[in-house]
CSV table of C-alpha atoms in Angstrom, one decimal:
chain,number,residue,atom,x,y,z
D,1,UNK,CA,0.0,0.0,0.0
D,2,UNK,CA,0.9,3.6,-0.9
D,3,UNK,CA,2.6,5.7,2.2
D,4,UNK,CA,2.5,8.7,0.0
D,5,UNK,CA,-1.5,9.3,1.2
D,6,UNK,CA,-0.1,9.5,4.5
D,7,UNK,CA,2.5,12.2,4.0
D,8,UNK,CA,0.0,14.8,3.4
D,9,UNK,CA,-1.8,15.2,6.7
D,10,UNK,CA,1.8,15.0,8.5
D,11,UNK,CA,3.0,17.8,6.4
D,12,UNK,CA,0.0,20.0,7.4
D,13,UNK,CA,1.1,19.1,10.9
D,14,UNK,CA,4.4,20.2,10.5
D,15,UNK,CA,3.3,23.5,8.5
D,16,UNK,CA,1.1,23.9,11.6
D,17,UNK,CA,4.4,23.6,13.6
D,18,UNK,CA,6.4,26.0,11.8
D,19,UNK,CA,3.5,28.5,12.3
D,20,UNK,CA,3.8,28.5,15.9
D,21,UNK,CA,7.8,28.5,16.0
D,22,UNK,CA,7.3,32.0,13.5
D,23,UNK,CA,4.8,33.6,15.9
D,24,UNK,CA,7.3,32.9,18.9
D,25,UNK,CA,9.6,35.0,16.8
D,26,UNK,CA,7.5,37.5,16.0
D,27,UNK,CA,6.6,37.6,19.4
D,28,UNK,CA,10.1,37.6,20.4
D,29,UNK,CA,10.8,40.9,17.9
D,30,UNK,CA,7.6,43.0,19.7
D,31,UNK,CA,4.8,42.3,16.3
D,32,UNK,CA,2.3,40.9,18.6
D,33,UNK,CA,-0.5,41.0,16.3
D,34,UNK,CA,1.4,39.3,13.2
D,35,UNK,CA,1.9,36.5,16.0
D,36,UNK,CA,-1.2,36.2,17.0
D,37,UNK,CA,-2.7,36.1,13.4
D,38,UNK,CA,-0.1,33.5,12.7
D,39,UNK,CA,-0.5,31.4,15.5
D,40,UNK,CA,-4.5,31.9,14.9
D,41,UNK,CA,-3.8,30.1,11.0
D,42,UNK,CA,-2.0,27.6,12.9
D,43,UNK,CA,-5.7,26.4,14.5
D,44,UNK,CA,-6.5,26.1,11.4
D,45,UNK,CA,-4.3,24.1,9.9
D,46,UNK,CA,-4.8,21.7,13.0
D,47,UNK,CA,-8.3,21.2,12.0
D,48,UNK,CA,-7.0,21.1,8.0
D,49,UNK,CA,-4.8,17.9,9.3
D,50,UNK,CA,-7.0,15.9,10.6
D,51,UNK,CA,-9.9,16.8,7.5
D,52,UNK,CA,-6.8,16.1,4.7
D,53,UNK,CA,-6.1,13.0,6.9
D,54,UNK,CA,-10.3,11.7,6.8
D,55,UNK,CA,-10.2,12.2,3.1
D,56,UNK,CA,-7.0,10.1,1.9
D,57,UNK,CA,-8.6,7.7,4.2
D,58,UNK,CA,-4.6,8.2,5.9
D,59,UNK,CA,-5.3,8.1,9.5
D,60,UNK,CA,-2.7,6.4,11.4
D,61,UNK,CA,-1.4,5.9,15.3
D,62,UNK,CA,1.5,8.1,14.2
D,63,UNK,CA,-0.3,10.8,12.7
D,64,UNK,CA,-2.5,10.7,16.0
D,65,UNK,CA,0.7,11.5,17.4
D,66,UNK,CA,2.2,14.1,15.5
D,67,UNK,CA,-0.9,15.9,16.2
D,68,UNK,CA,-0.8,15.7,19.7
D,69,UNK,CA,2.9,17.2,20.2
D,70,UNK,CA,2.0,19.7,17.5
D,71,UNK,CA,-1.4,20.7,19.4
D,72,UNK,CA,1.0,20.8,22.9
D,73,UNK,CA,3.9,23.4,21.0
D,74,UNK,CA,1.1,25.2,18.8
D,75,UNK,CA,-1.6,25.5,22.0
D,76,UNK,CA,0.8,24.8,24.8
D,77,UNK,CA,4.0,26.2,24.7
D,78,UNK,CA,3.5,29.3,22.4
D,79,UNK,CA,-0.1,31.1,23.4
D,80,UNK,CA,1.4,31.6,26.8
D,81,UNK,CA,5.0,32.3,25.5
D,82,UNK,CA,3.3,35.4,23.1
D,83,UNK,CA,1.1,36.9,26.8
D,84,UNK,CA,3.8,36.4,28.9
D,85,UNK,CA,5.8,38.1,26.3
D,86,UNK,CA,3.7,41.0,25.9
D,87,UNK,CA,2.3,41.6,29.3
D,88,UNK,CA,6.1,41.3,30.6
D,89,UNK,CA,8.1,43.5,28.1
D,90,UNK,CA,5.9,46.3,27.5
D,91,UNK,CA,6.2,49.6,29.2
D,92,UNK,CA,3.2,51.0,31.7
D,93,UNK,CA,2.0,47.5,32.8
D,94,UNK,CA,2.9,45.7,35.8
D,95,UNK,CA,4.1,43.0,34.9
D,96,UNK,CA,7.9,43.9,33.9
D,97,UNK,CA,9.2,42.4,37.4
D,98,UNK,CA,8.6,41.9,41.1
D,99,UNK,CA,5.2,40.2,42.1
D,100,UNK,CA,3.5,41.4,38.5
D,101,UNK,CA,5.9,39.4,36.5
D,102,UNK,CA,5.7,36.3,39.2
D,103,UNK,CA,1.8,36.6,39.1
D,104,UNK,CA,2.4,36.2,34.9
D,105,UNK,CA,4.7,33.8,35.0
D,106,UNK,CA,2.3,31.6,37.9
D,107,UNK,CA,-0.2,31.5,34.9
D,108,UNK,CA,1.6,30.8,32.0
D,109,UNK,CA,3.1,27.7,33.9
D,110,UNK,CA,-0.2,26.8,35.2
D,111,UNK,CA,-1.4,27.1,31.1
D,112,UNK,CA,1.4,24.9,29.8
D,113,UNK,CA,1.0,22.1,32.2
D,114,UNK,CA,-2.6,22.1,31.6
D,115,UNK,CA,-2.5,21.7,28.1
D,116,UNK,CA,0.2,18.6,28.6
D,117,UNK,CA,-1.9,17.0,30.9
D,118,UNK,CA,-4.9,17.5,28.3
D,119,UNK,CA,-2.7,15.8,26.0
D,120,UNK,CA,-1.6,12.9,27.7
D,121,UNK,CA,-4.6,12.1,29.4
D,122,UNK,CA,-7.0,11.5,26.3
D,123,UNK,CA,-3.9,10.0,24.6
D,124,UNK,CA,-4.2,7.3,26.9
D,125,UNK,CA,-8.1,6.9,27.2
D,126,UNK,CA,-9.5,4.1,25.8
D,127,UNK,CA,-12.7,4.2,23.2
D,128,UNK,CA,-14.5,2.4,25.8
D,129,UNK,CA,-14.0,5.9,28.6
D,130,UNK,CA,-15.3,8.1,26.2
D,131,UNK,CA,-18.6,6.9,25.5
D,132,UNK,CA,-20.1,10.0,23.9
D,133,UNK,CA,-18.1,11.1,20.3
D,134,UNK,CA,-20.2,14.5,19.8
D,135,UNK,CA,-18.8,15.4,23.7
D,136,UNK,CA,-15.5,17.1,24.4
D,137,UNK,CA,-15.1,16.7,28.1
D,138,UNK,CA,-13.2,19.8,28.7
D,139,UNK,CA,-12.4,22.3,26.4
D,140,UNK,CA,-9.9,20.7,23.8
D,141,UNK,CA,-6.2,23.1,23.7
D,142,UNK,CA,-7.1,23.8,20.1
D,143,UNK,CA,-10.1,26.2,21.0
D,144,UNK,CA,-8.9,27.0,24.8
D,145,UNK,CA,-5.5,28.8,22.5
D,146,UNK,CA,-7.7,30.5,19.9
D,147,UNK,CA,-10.0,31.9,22.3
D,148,UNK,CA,-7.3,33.6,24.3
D,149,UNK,CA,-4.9,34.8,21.1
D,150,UNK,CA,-8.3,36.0,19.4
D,151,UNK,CA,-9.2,37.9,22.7
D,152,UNK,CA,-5.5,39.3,22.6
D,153,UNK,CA,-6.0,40.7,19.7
D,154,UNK,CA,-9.1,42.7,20.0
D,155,UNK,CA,-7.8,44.0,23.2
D,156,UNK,CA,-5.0,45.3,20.6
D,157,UNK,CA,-7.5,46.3,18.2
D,158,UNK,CA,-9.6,48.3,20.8
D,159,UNK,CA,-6.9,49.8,23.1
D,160,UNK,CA,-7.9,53.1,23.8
D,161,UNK,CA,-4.9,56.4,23.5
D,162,UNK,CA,-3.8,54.9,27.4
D,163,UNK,CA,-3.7,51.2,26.3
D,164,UNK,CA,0.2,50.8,26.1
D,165,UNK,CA,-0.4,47.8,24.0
D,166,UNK,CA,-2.5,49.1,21.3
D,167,UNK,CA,-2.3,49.4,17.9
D,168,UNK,CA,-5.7,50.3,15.9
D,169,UNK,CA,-3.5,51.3,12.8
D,170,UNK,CA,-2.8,47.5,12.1
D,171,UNK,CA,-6.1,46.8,11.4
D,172,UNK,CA,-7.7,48.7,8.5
D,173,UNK,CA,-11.0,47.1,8.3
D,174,UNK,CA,-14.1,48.7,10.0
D,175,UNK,CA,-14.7,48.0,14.1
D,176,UNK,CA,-17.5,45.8,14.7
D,177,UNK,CA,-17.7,46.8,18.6
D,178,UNK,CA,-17.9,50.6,17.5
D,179,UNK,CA,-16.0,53.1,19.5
D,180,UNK,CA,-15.3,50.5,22.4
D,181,UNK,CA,-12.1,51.9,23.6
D,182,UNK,CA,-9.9,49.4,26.4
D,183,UNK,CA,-7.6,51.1,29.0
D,184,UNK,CA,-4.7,49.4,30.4
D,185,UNK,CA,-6.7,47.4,32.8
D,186,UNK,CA,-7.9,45.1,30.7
D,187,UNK,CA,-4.4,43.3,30.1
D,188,UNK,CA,-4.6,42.4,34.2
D,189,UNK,CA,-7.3,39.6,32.8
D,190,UNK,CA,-5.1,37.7,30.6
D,191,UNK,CA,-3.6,36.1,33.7
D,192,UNK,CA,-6.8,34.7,35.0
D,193,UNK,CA,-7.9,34.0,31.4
D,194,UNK,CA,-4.9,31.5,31.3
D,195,UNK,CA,-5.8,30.2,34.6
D,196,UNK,CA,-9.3,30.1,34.0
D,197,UNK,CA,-8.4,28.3,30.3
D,198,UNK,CA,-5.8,25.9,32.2
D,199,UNK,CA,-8.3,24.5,34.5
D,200,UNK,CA,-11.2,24.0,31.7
D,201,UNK,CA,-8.8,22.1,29.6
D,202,UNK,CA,-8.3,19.7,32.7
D,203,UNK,CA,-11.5,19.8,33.8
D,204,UNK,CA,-14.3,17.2,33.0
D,205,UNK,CA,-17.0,19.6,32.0
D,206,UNK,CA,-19.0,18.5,29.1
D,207,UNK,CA,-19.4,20.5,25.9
D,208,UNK,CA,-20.6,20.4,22.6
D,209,UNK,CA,-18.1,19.6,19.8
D,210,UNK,CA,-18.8,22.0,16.8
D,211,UNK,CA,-21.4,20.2,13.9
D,212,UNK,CA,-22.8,17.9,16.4
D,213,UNK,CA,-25.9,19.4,17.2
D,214,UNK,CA,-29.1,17.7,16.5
D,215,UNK,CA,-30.9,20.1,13.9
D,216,UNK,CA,-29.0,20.3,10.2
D,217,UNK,CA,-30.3,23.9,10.0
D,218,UNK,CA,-28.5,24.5,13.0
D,219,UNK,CA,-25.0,22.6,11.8
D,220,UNK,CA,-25.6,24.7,8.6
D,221,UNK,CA,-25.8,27.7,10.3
D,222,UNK,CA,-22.6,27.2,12.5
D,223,UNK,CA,-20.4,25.6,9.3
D,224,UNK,CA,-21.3,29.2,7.5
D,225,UNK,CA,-20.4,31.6,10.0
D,226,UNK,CA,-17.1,29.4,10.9
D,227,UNK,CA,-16.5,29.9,7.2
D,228,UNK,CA,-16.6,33.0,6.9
D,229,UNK,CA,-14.3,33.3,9.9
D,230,UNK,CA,-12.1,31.2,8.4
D,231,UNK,CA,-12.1,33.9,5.6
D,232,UNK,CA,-11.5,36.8,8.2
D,233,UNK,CA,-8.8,34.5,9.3
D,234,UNK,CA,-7.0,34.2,6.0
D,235,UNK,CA,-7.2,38.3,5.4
D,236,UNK,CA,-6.5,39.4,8.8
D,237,UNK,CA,-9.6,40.9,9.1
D,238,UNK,CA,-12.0,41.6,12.2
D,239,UNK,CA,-10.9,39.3,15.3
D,240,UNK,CA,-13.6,40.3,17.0
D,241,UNK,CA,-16.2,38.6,14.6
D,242,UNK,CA,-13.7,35.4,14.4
D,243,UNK,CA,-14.2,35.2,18.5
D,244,UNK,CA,-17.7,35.7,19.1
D,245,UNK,CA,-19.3,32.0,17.9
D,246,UNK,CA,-16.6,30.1,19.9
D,247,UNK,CA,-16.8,32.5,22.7
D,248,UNK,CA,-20.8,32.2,22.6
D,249,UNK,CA,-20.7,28.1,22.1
D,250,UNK,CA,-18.5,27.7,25.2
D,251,UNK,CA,-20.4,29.8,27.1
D,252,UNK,CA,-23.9,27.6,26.2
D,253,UNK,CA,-22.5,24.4,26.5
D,254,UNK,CA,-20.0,24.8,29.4
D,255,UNK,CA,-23.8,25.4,31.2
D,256,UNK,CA,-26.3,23.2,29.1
D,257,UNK,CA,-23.6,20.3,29.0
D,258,UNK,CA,-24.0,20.0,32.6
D,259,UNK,CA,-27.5,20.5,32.9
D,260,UNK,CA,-29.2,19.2,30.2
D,261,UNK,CA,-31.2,16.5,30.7
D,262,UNK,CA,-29.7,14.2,28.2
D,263,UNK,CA,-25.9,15.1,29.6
D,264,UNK,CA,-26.9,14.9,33.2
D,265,UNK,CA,-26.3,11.2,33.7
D,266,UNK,CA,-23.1,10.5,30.7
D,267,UNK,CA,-20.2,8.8,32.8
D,268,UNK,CA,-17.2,10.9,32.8
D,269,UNK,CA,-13.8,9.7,31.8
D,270,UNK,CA,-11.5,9.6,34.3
D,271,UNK,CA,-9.5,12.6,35.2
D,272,UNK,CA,-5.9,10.6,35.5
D,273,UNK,CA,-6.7,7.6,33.6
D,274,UNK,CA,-3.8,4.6,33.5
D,275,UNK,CA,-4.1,3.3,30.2
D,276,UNK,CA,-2.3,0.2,29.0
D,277,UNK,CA,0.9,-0.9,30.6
């Protein structure tokens, strides 16, 4: 049989990969928002993988694991590398040194052991622990990084004159959110945001996985606006449209998954599973 089929999906992966190394560069150099855009295509490529990989009918144990040490340096290692970055070497917040920079630092860590714990754990589960396939029990690295990067950068987008970290000229489209202006404050969030994300990537709530929901009008409606934020994505265009469905889906499922009747009573898998010796 052909291995050629199988090269495509792994070369996604690694294009994914290289995507997140450039926005640690860029990140590195002081662009913040051509790393976040970048790091933002990388999300997409990790969903491109896995859809390339379906279609050649290529899915293999080791493509299942290129993907998972490409989702831990993509969603892992570099979101909180590009906030620390920024929140740490910018002028007028407090986050340069002293308890500031320790308080960053406390949450990046916390992000990035989160996110290999995600990994590992549901590496290791078996088909028979996860007995519901439209389910994500916790929120999967994938969307917990985009959320965050996508929030990043319309807090860069709508800095107000005070906002030390804002940059309105980089983004020549119109403003969805209208003359919402941020101050500095809002950059003292993105610490909790990546504790908050680091313990929903762990957790077990349940939530909805995107095109799983009963109704096909409803899967059609949620397949075209994520198209057309994959087209926002590809221009560079309005972040703050490209954040509101996966913002708005966690929010309704982190509550419905646990309260819905038909949720209520799924077995969870468990939080530190063993897998096979």
């Amino acid at each position: 049989m052909s291995k050629v089929p199988y090269l495509a999906p792994n070369f996604i992966t690694v294009g994914a990969m290289a995507c997140g190394l450039g926005a640690m560069l860029l990140a590195h150099r002081g662009d913040y928002v051509a790393a976040a855009w970048l790091l933002l295509f990388s999300t997409f490529l990790d969903r491109a993988d896995g859809f390339v990989a379906r279609r050649l009918q290529a899915t293999s144990s080791f493509g299942v694991q290129m993907d998972s040490f490409a989702d831990f340096f993509n969603f892992g290692v570099v979101p909180p590398f590009l906030v620390l970055t920024a929140l740490s070497s910018t002028p007028g917040l407090p986050f340069g040194s002293g308890s500031g920079l320790a308080w960053a630092l406390l949450a990046a860590g916390l992000w990035l052991a989160a996110a290999a714990v995600r990994l590992a754990r549901f590496n290791v589960l078996s088909d028979a622990e996860v007995t519901d396939k439209t389910i994500f029990h916790g929120v999967p690295t994938t969307l917990a990084a985009g959320l965050l990067v996508n929030w990043f950068l319309v807090c860069i987008k709508y800095g107000g004159p005070d906002n030390p970290l804002a940059a309105p000229d980089r983004f020549a489209e119109g403003r969805l959110f209208g003359d919402l202006q941020l101050g500095p404050d809002v950059w003292c969030a993105f610490p909790w945001a990546m504790i908050v994300g680091a313990l929903l990537m762990v957790s077990n709530l349940r939530n909805k996985k995107f095109g799983a929901l009963r109704a096909r009008w409803a899967n059609l409606a949620v397949g075209a606006l994520s198209l057309v934020a994959m087209a926002f994505l590809v221009m560079r265009v309005y972040p703050e449209f490209m954040v509101l469905l996966p913002s708005t889906w966690l929010a309704i499922w982190l509550v419905w998954g646990q309260i819905g009747p038909e949720y209520r009573g799924q077995p969870k898998p468990p939080l530190f599973p063993v897998g096979d010796e």
